[in-house]
Amino acid sequence: GRCDIVFLPPCFPIVAMENPCLTFIIASIMESSEFLLIDVIHEIAHGWFGNAVTNATWEEMWLSEGLATYAQRRITTEAYGEAFTCLETVVRLDALHRQLRVLGDNSPVSKLQVKFDPGVNPSTLMNLFTYEKGFCFVSYLSELSGDCRHFDHFLRDYILEFKFKSVVAQDLIDYFLRYFPELQDAAVTQREGLEFERWLSGCGPPPFEPDLSAGATLIGPVQDLCKLWGSSAPPDRQAVTPFDLSTWSTFQVVLFLDRMLDHSPLSHEVMGSLSGSYSSLFDGLNAEVQIRWLQLVVRNTFYPDLPRIRSFLHKHTSRMYTVPLYEDLVAGVMKCIAVEIFYQTQQRLHPNLRRTLQQILFPSSSVTANQNSPAPPTVAHPLPSSSPTPAATATASAAGTTA
């Protein structure tokens, strides 16, 4: 069959969206061949998991996203190697645990079966747990089957059994146990600490994560470089010379920057050395790399790289590349800069994104009071056309602001 791709303008609020035989992707993702690859494969996987077989309720979105993520990683393992897939998975699972640290292990949104009670915002159900905890559960089922290729056959037969139907988690589990009757005889659903009920209804991290040691050749250098930069003083230049980031994959650079964000706050001296060593390189890389570097800049109040933030937010107007930066700007001491950039770019933003940013910037504003209103209006600029920017001589203590 035929599968086409439509590249959408930068203001499209969603990075990628599956449609039967037609995938929507924002054009800015083309800057990263690796992220483009992952997004296209993931959306194609939704042709089976999500479109051919659909979750019956919004409360079990993992039946779509978790299975599609598992299928995506099976495809990349076969096509690009296990190390590549392990690296990408580490990046995503890191993000999952990072979100857990913010929300807490008892957060109800960390369940695979989130109860859609009155007052629950449906958008909260589209989170990393839906994707990554769902992926871990499917990976656990594959582990129980004893052979990932045998499990591939199970997934194909699952699609044939339920195609063009809506399912709940129990449908998948019942079919799995019928397909592998020896597992039902072994009462795998009740294994201590790994009970299926705990997977579905329990809060917190996944009870099981797949073995990712095959990615050590790609992940190891990132961990070593993070150790060098994670101290209070910049590392010796000779120590970092062997690490040539220009030869690294996008996911390696992203993992490095994510881990440095975890190390924040960093001293002003370390930020200056990082900028001198890598910021020009990051300028030539894709938006996935740039936004992480700019988050480091904001969270550590590193004013010398402030022009890069302005340039980035004027160029990128999708939700994924704007909301995290605006949240960090508002959480720190740079809210005035965020407000100024918003007023300069608001007419190029999608109405839903404009509303979200107004909520971040002006939480008590009457403009955002009505969530069911149509497109929010643009707002007159309350600042001078060239509002003053903070001094570029930030002290080391000022660089310690975190989100």
Coordinates of C-alpha atoms in Angstrom, one line a residue, residues 141-374:
L141 CA 4.3 -9.0 28.1
S142 CA 6.9 -9.6 25.4
E143 CA 9.4 -10.7 28.1
L144 CA 6.8 -13.2 29.4
S145 CA 6.3 -14.6 26.0
G146 CA 9.9 -15.7 25.9
D147 CA 10.7 -14.4 22.4
C148 CA 10.1 -11.0 20.9
R149 CA 9.6 -12.5 17.4
H150 CA 6.9 -14.8 18.8
F151 CA 5.4 -11.8 20.4
D152 CA 5.4 -10.1 17.0
H153 CA 3.2 -12.9 15.8
F154 CA 0.9 -12.4 18.7
L155 CA 0.5 -8.6 17.9
R156 CA -0.3 -9.4 14.3
D157 CA -3.0 -11.9 15.4
Y158 CA -4.3 -9.4 18.0
I159 CA -4.8 -6.9 15.2
L160 CA -6.6 -9.5 13.1
E161 CA -8.8 -10.6 16.0
F162 CA -9.9 -7.0 16.9
K163 CA -9.5 -5.0 13.7
F164 CA -12.1 -2.3 13.3
K165 CA -13.2 -2.7 16.9
S166 CA -12.8 -0.8 20.1
V167 CA -11.1 -2.6 23.0
V168 CA -10.4 -2.3 26.7
A169 CA -7.3 -3.5 28.5
Q170 CA -9.0 -6.7 29.6
D171 CA -9.6 -7.7 25.9
L172 CA -5.8 -7.5 25.3
I173 CA -5.0 -9.4 28.5
D174 CA -7.6 -12.1 27.9
Y175 CA -6.4 -12.6 24.3
F176 CA -2.7 -12.7 25.5
L177 CA -3.5 -15.4 28.0
R178 CA -5.4 -17.4 25.5
Y179 CA -2.5 -17.1 23.0
F180 CA 0.0 -18.2 25.7
P181 CA -2.0 -20.7 27.8
E182 CA 1.2 -21.8 29.6
L183 CA 1.4 -18.3 31.1
Q184 CA -2.1 -18.4 32.3
D185 CA -1.3 -21.8 34.0
A186 CA 1.7 -20.1 35.6
A187 CA -0.5 -17.4 37.0
V188 CA 1.8 -14.6 35.6
T189 CA -0.9 -12.0 36.2
Q190 CA -0.4 -12.4 40.0
R191 CA 3.4 -12.4 40.2
E192 CA 4.4 -10.4 43.3
G193 CA 5.3 -6.8 42.5
L194 CA 4.3 -7.4 38.8
E195 CA 0.6 -8.0 39.1
F196 CA -1.3 -7.0 36.1
E197 CA -3.7 -5.0 38.3
R198 CA -0.8 -3.1 39.7
W199 CA 0.4 -2.3 36.2
L200 CA -3.0 -0.9 35.2
S201 CA -4.3 0.7 38.4
G202 CA -1.1 1.5 40.4
C203 CA 0.5 4.9 40.5
G204 CA 4.2 5.5 40.2
P205 CA 7.0 4.2 38.0
P206 CA 6.8 1.1 35.8
P207 CA 7.3 -2.1 37.8
F208 CA 9.5 -3.4 35.0
E209 CA 11.8 -1.7 32.4
P210 CA 13.4 -3.6 29.5
D211 CA 17.1 -4.3 29.5
L212 CA 18.8 -1.4 27.7
S213 CA 22.4 -2.5 28.2
A214 CA 22.8 -3.0 24.4
G215 CA 22.9 0.8 24.1
A216 CA 26.1 1.1 26.3
T217 CA 28.4 2.0 23.4
L218 CA 26.2 5.1 22.7
I219 CA 25.1 5.9 26.2
G220 CA 28.5 5.4 28.0
P221 CA 30.3 8.4 26.4
V222 CA 27.4 10.7 27.3
Q223 CA 27.5 9.6 30.9
D224 CA 31.3 10.1 31.0
L225 CA 31.0 13.7 29.6
C226 CA 28.2 14.5 32.0
K227 CA 30.5 13.5 34.9
L228 CA 33.2 15.9 33.7
W229 CA 30.7 18.9 33.4
G230 CA 28.7 18.1 36.5
S231 CA 31.1 19.6 39.0
S232 CA 31.1 23.2 40.4
A233 CA 34.1 24.2 38.1
P234 CA 34.6 23.7 34.4
P235 CA 36.5 20.5 33.5
D236 CA 40.0 20.7 32.1
R237 CA 39.9 21.3 28.3
Q238 CA 42.1 18.3 27.6
A239 CA 39.7 16.1 29.5
V240 CA 36.8 17.0 27.2
T241 CA 38.7 17.1 24.0
P242 CA 38.2 13.4 23.2
F243 CA 34.4 13.9 23.2
D244 CA 33.6 15.3 19.8
L245 CA 29.9 16.2 19.9
S246 CA 29.9 17.0 16.2
T247 CA 30.2 13.3 15.5
W248 CA 27.4 12.3 18.0
S249 CA 23.9 11.4 17.0
T250 CA 21.0 13.7 17.9
F251 CA 19.8 11.5 20.7
Q252 CA 23.3 11.4 22.3
V253 CA 23.4 15.2 22.3
V254 CA 19.8 15.4 23.6
L255 CA 20.7 12.9 26.4
F256 CA 23.7 15.0 27.3
L257 CA 21.7 18.2 27.6
D258 CA 18.9 16.5 29.5
R259 CA 21.4 15.1 32.0
M260 CA 22.9 18.6 32.4
L261 CA 19.5 20.0 33.0
D262 CA 19.2 17.4 35.8
H263 CA 22.5 18.7 37.2
S264 CA 21.2 22.3 37.2
P265 CA 21.8 24.8 38.8
L266 CA 25.2 25.1 37.3
S267 CA 27.7 27.8 38.2
H268 CA 28.0 30.8 35.9
E269 CA 31.6 29.7 35.2
V270 CA 30.4 26.3 34.1
M271 CA 27.7 27.8 31.9
G272 CA 30.2 30.2 30.3
S273 CA 32.5 27.3 29.5
L274 CA 29.7 25.2 28.1
S275 CA 28.6 28.0 25.9
G276 CA 32.1 28.7 24.7
S277 CA 32.6 25.0 23.9
Y278 CA 29.3 24.0 22.3
S279 CA 26.7 26.9 21.7
S280 CA 27.9 27.5 18.2
L281 CA 27.6 23.8 17.4
F282 CA 24.1 23.7 18.9
D283 CA 23.1 26.7 16.7
G284 CA 23.7 24.5 13.6
L285 CA 21.8 21.5 15.0
N286 CA 18.0 20.9 15.1
A287 CA 15.3 22.3 17.4
E288 CA 15.4 19.3 19.7
V289 CA 19.0 20.2 20.7
Q290 CA 18.5 23.9 20.6
I291 CA 15.5 24.0 23.0
R292 CA 17.4 22.0 25.6
W293 CA 20.4 24.2 25.5
L294 CA 18.1 27.3 25.8
Q295 CA 16.4 25.7 28.8
L296 CA 19.8 25.4 30.4
V297 CA 20.4 29.0 29.6
V298 CA 17.1 30.1 31.2
R299 CA 17.3 27.9 34.3
N300 CA 20.8 29.1 35.0
T301 CA 20.1 32.7 34.1
F302 CA 22.9 32.9 31.6
Y303 CA 22.2 36.2 30.0
P304 CA 25.0 36.2 27.3
D305 CA 23.0 33.6 25.3
L306 CA 19.7 35.5 25.7
P307 CA 19.6 36.6 22.0
R308 CA 19.4 32.9 21.1
I309 CA 16.2 32.5 23.0
R310 CA 14.6 35.4 21.2
S311 CA 15.6 34.0 17.8
F312 CA 14.4 30.5 18.6
L313 CA 10.9 31.6 19.8
H314 CA 10.5 33.9 16.8
K315 CA 11.3 30.9 14.5
H316 CA 9.5 28.0 16.2
T317 CA 5.9 28.4 17.0
S318 CA 4.7 24.8 17.7
R319 CA 3.6 23.8 21.2
M320 CA 6.5 21.4 21.8
Y321 CA 9.1 24.1 21.2
T322 CA 7.4 27.0 22.9
V323 CA 5.6 25.9 26.1
P324 CA 8.7 24.4 27.9
L325 CA 10.7 27.6 27.3
Y326 CA 7.9 30.0 28.3
E327 CA 7.3 27.9 31.5
D328 CA 11.0 28.2 32.4
L329 CA 11.2 31.9 31.6
V330 CA 8.2 32.6 33.8
A331 CA 9.5 30.4 36.7
G332 CA 12.8 32.3 36.8
V333 CA 13.6 35.9 36.6
M334 CA 13.0 36.4 32.8
K335 CA 9.2 36.8 32.7
C336 CA 9.4 40.2 31.2
I337 CA 11.4 38.8 28.3
A338 CA 8.8 36.0 27.8
V339 CA 6.0 38.6 27.7
E340 CA 7.8 40.8 25.2
I341 CA 8.4 37.8 22.9
F342 CA 4.8 36.7 23.2
Y343 CA 3.5 40.0 22.1
Q344 CA 5.9 40.1 19.2
T345 CA 4.8 36.6 17.9
Q346 CA 1.2 36.1 19.1
Q347 CA -0.4 36.7 15.8
R348 CA 1.6 33.8 14.3
L349 CA 0.6 31.3 17.0
H350 CA -2.2 28.8 16.7
P351 CA -5.2 29.9 18.8
N352 CA -4.9 27.0 21.2
L353 CA -1.2 27.6 21.8
R354 CA -1.9 31.3 22.2
R355 CA -4.4 30.5 25.0
T356 CA -1.9 28.2 26.7
L357 CA 0.8 30.8 26.7
Q358 CA -1.6 33.4 28.0
Q359 CA -2.4 31.1 30.9
I360 CA 1.3 30.7 31.6
L361 CA 2.1 34.4 31.4
F362 CA -1.1 35.9 32.9
P363 CA -2.7 33.2 35.1
S364 CA -5.3 35.6 36.6
S365 CA -6.1 37.3 33.3
S366 CA -9.8 37.4 32.3
V367 CA -8.7 36.5 28.7
T368 CA -8.0 33.0 29.9
A369 CA -10.9 32.6 32.3
N370 CA -13.2 30.8 29.9
Q371 CA -11.6 27.6 28.7
N372 CA -14.4 27.0 26.2
S373 CA -14.2 30.3 24.5
P374 CA -13.2 30.3 20.8

